[in-house]
Amino acid sequence: MDALDLNLLLALDALLDTNSVTEAARRLHTSTSAMSRTLTRLREVLDDPLLVRSGRQLVPTPRALELRHDVAVLVEQGRFLLTAREGKGPGRHRDFVVRVGDSVAARLSGPLLAAVSSQLPGVTIRLLAAEDADSALRDGRVDVEVGTIGRTDPETVVQRLFADRWIGAAAAGHPFAAERPTVAAYASAHHLEVSATGRTHGPIDDRLALHGRTRRVLATVPDLSTALFTVTTTDLICPAPEQLSRPARTALGLATFEIPLPLPTPVVAMAWHPRNTADAGHRALRDLITTVLRDTPTLPEEDLVAASTSA
């Protein structure tokens, strides 16, 4: 590496393009004497005179003519690699893999794909279901993850987007739609739990236990969408994130009610590997995800503090 001087490549390109020590020096903002010394060094390195005098001009040798195109291409590639291309990178054809948490998918997918189609027409998005924490971001198998991200992997950048709150969802004719239930009434209702693993116990049960009560979970389903479809035709109730589930609830005509228990605040975040932080295309995608999800109204700050304290 001690013998490698890439400035020689720039000088050679200028000399071969201008056939003039003076013009090459002017192009590279250096002195004629310095460029003359560089030409001497290039002649030694390449073992060829490169430019020889013909009357009052310098003309290229056959070796110089042979090198001219390749040197120009290398210099241009170097400039391309080392120049920030703001506004060019995001629009080029690329594929991104976005892993989305179940509760976020319905809220994110439609608006995000519409925004990508409009603003990043060269980009293809592959949305994957969330999985347990693994090395997908680090290994490059996933570009962005969006959801309730709890890990603090030092190799992962996590950006908080917004906080939601839990509400109850039920069919339009359910009694809870007309009157907020008491803790006793809520505990005695028929419950549906969202759990990818079939687990029936959660924060709701912990809060009910503080009141000396238990509930009966009649069934579990693996995702929020299935849960919302299920309650439309049954007397079951299920918890749902208020903002994230709003489009689906509206489409299904579901009723909502306040759960009479303080529950942990669900926080939606976005994660990626730091090697992608400065990438223009990746940054453009993150900006769209942020815009789409932050258009979701957030809780007032005092409500967030109260919810976090009660949780």
Short mmCIF file of C-alpha atoms in Angstrom, two decimals, residues 39-228:
data_model
loop_
_atom_site.label_atom_id
_atom_site.label_comp_id
_atom_site.label_asym_id
_atom_site.label_seq_id
_atom_site.Cartn_x
_atom_site.Cartn_y
_atom_site.Cartn_z
CA LEU A 39 4.52 13.00 -15.18
CA THR A 40 8.11 11.97 -14.46
CA ARG A 41 6.88 9.63 -11.73
CA LEU A 42 4.20 8.16 -14.00
CA ARG A 43 6.82 7.48 -16.66
CA GLU A 44 8.84 5.56 -14.08
CA VAL A 45 5.86 3.59 -12.77
CA LEU A 46 4.55 2.66 -16.23
CA ASP A 47 7.98 2.39 -17.89
CA ASP A 48 6.78 4.48 -20.82
CA PRO A 49 7.28 8.14 -21.77
CA LEU A 50 3.47 8.52 -22.19
CA LEU A 51 3.71 12.02 -23.72
CA VAL A 52 6.52 12.99 -26.07
CA ARG A 53 7.30 16.32 -27.71
CA SER A 54 6.37 16.88 -31.33
CA GLY A 55 7.19 20.42 -32.30
CA ARG A 56 5.54 22.68 -29.71
CA GLN A 57 3.06 20.03 -28.58
CA LEU A 58 3.05 16.80 -26.62
CA VAL A 59 1.62 13.72 -28.29
CA PRO A 60 0.64 10.42 -26.65
CA THR A 61 2.63 7.26 -27.14
CA PRO A 62 0.87 4.03 -28.23
CA ARG A 63 0.91 2.92 -24.57
CA ALA A 64 -0.78 6.19 -23.54
CA LEU A 65 -3.48 5.75 -26.20
CA GLU A 66 -4.02 2.21 -24.94
CA LEU A 67 -4.45 3.43 -21.35
CA ARG A 68 -6.62 6.50 -22.03
CA HIS A 69 -10.05 4.83 -22.03
CA ASP A 70 -9.42 2.49 -19.10
CA VAL A 71 -8.01 5.28 -16.94
CA ALA A 72 -10.97 7.55 -17.70
CA VAL A 73 -13.41 4.78 -16.76
CA LEU A 74 -11.61 4.07 -13.48
CA VAL A 75 -11.58 7.74 -12.50
CA GLU A 76 -15.28 8.12 -13.29
CA GLN A 77 -16.12 5.01 -11.25
CA GLY A 78 -14.11 6.36 -8.37
CA ARG A 79 -15.98 9.65 -8.46
CA PHE A 80 -19.30 7.78 -8.59
CA LEU A 81 -18.41 5.68 -5.55
CA LEU A 82 -17.11 8.56 -3.46
CA THR A 83 -19.71 11.21 -4.32
CA ALA A 84 -22.92 11.46 -2.29
CA ARG A 85 -25.79 10.90 -4.71
CA GLU A 86 -28.64 12.63 -2.88
CA GLY A 87 -31.82 12.17 -4.88
CA LYS A 88 -30.39 9.47 -7.19
CA GLY A 89 -30.09 6.48 -4.91
CA PRO A 90 -33.72 6.29 -3.68
CA GLY A 91 -35.24 6.04 -7.15
CA ARG A 92 -33.14 3.29 -8.63
CA HIS A 93 -34.44 -0.26 -8.92
CA ARG A 94 -34.08 -2.03 -5.61
CA ASP A 95 -35.80 -4.67 -3.51
CA PHE A 96 -36.40 -4.14 0.20
CA VAL A 97 -37.55 -6.72 2.73
CA VAL A 98 -39.68 -5.21 5.50
CA ARG A 99 -40.67 -7.40 8.43
CA VAL A 100 -43.88 -6.12 10.03
CA GLY A 101 -45.49 -6.97 13.34
CA ASP A 102 -48.99 -8.37 13.13
CA SER A 103 -50.73 -5.40 14.76
CA VAL A 104 -48.92 -2.92 12.49
CA ALA A 105 -49.35 -4.71 9.15
CA ALA A 106 -52.92 -3.65 8.37
CA ARG A 107 -52.19 -0.01 9.24
CA LEU A 108 -48.90 0.14 7.32
CA SER A 109 -49.16 -2.00 4.20
CA GLY A 110 -51.68 -0.08 2.07
CA PRO A 111 -50.45 3.47 2.72
CA LEU A 112 -46.79 2.43 2.48
CA LEU A 113 -47.17 0.63 -0.85
CA ALA A 114 -49.11 3.57 -2.27
CA ALA A 115 -46.37 5.97 -1.13
CA VAL A 116 -43.61 3.75 -2.55
CA SER A 117 -45.41 3.48 -5.89
CA SER A 118 -45.71 7.26 -6.06
CA GLN A 119 -42.37 8.40 -4.66
CA LEU A 120 -39.99 5.44 -5.20
CA PRO A 121 -41.22 3.91 -8.46
CA GLY A 122 -38.11 1.77 -8.91
CA VAL A 123 -38.49 0.05 -5.52
CA THR A 124 -40.10 -3.32 -4.80
CA ILE A 125 -41.27 -4.08 -1.25
CA ARG A 126 -41.56 -7.56 0.24
CA LEU A 127 -43.54 -7.55 3.47
CA LEU A 128 -42.84 -10.47 5.80
CA ALA A 129 -44.55 -11.52 9.00
CA ALA A 130 -42.67 -10.81 12.21
CA GLU A 131 -40.74 -13.59 13.87
CA ASP A 132 -38.89 -14.04 17.12
CA ALA A 133 -35.78 -11.89 17.46
CA ASP A 134 -32.98 -13.26 15.29
CA SER A 135 -30.02 -12.08 13.24
CA ALA A 136 -31.99 -11.23 10.08
CA LEU A 137 -31.21 -7.51 10.25
CA ARG A 138 -27.55 -8.15 10.97
CA ASP A 139 -27.29 -10.77 8.22
CA GLY A 140 -29.05 -8.60 5.66
CA ARG A 141 -32.02 -10.94 5.16
CA VAL A 142 -34.33 -8.17 6.41
CA ASP A 143 -33.80 -4.47 5.68
CA VAL A 144 -36.28 -2.89 8.09
CA GLU A 145 -38.39 -4.21 10.95
CA VAL A 146 -41.50 -2.42 12.17
CA GLY A 147 -43.55 -3.32 15.22
CA THR A 148 -43.32 -3.49 18.99
CA ILE A 149 -39.58 -4.04 19.22
CA GLY A 150 -38.31 -4.88 22.66
CA ARG A 151 -34.73 -5.95 22.12
CA THR A 152 -31.73 -3.70 22.68
CA ASP A 153 -29.24 -5.36 20.33
CA PRO A 154 -26.17 -3.06 20.16
CA GLU A 155 -25.93 -3.87 16.44
CA THR A 156 -29.46 -2.59 15.77
CA VAL A 157 -30.70 0.98 15.47
CA VAL A 158 -34.18 1.33 17.01
CA GLN A 159 -36.29 4.44 16.36
CA ARG A 160 -39.51 4.97 18.32
CA LEU A 161 -42.38 6.04 16.07
CA PHE A 162 -45.46 6.45 18.27
CA ALA A 163 -47.38 5.05 21.24
CA ASP A 164 -50.85 3.52 20.95
CA ARG A 165 -53.30 2.36 23.62
CA TRP A 166 -55.37 -0.78 24.23
CA ILE A 167 -59.14 -0.81 23.76
CA GLY A 168 -61.72 -3.58 23.62
CA ALA A 169 -63.26 -4.67 20.31
CA ALA A 170 -66.61 -6.38 19.99
CA ALA A 171 -69.46 -6.97 17.55
CA ALA A 172 -71.71 -3.98 16.90
CA GLY A 173 -74.54 -5.34 19.03
CA HIS A 174 -72.43 -6.31 22.05
CA PRO A 175 -73.65 -4.88 25.43
CA PHE A 176 -70.22 -3.31 26.05
CA ALA A 177 -70.78 -1.09 23.01
CA ALA A 178 -73.58 0.73 24.84
CA GLU A 179 -72.07 1.05 28.30
CA ARG A 180 -68.50 0.87 29.59
CA PRO A 181 -68.09 -2.40 31.50
CA THR A 182 -67.07 -2.63 35.12
CA VAL A 183 -64.08 -4.76 36.08
CA ALA A 184 -66.49 -7.52 37.19
CA ALA A 185 -68.46 -7.43 33.94
CA TYR A 186 -65.29 -7.34 31.88
CA ALA A 187 -63.84 -10.33 33.72
CA SER A 188 -67.00 -12.39 33.21
CA ALA A 189 -67.24 -11.77 29.45
CA HIS A 190 -66.20 -14.31 26.82
CA HIS A 191 -62.62 -13.47 25.83
CA LEU A 192 -60.62 -14.03 22.67
CA GLU A 193 -56.86 -13.69 22.95
CA VAL A 194 -54.38 -12.88 20.18
CA SER A 195 -51.33 -15.12 20.57
CA ALA A 196 -49.07 -16.65 17.94
CA THR A 197 -48.13 -19.39 20.43
CA GLY A 198 -51.58 -20.05 21.87
CA ARG A 199 -50.78 -18.49 25.23
CA THR A 200 -53.86 -17.34 27.15
CA HIS A 201 -52.24 -15.44 30.03
CA GLY A 202 -51.13 -11.83 29.60
CA PRO A 203 -51.09 -8.35 31.17
CA ILE A 204 -54.90 -8.32 31.34
CA ASP A 205 -54.84 -11.35 33.63
CA ASP A 206 -52.19 -9.74 35.82
CA ARG A 207 -54.36 -6.62 36.23
CA LEU A 208 -57.49 -8.64 36.94
CA ALA A 209 -55.59 -10.59 39.60
CA LEU A 210 -55.00 -7.32 41.46
CA HIS A 211 -58.79 -7.05 41.71
CA GLY A 212 -59.10 -10.67 42.82
CA ARG A 213 -60.67 -11.70 39.54
CA THR A 214 -59.93 -14.01 36.63
CA ARG A 215 -61.27 -14.27 33.12
CA ARG A 216 -61.94 -17.20 30.84
CA VAL A 217 -60.28 -17.15 27.44
CA LEU A 218 -62.49 -19.25 25.19
CA ALA A 219 -60.06 -19.27 22.28
CA THR A 220 -56.81 -17.88 20.90
CA VAL A 221 -56.02 -16.83 17.33
CA PRO A 222 -52.57 -16.18 15.85
CA ASP A 223 -53.06 -12.60 14.63
CA LEU A 224 -55.08 -9.46 15.15
CA SER A 225 -56.84 -9.57 11.77
CA THR A 226 -58.26 -13.02 12.50
CA ALA A 227 -59.35 -11.84 15.94
CA LEU A 228 -61.25 -8.85 14.55
#
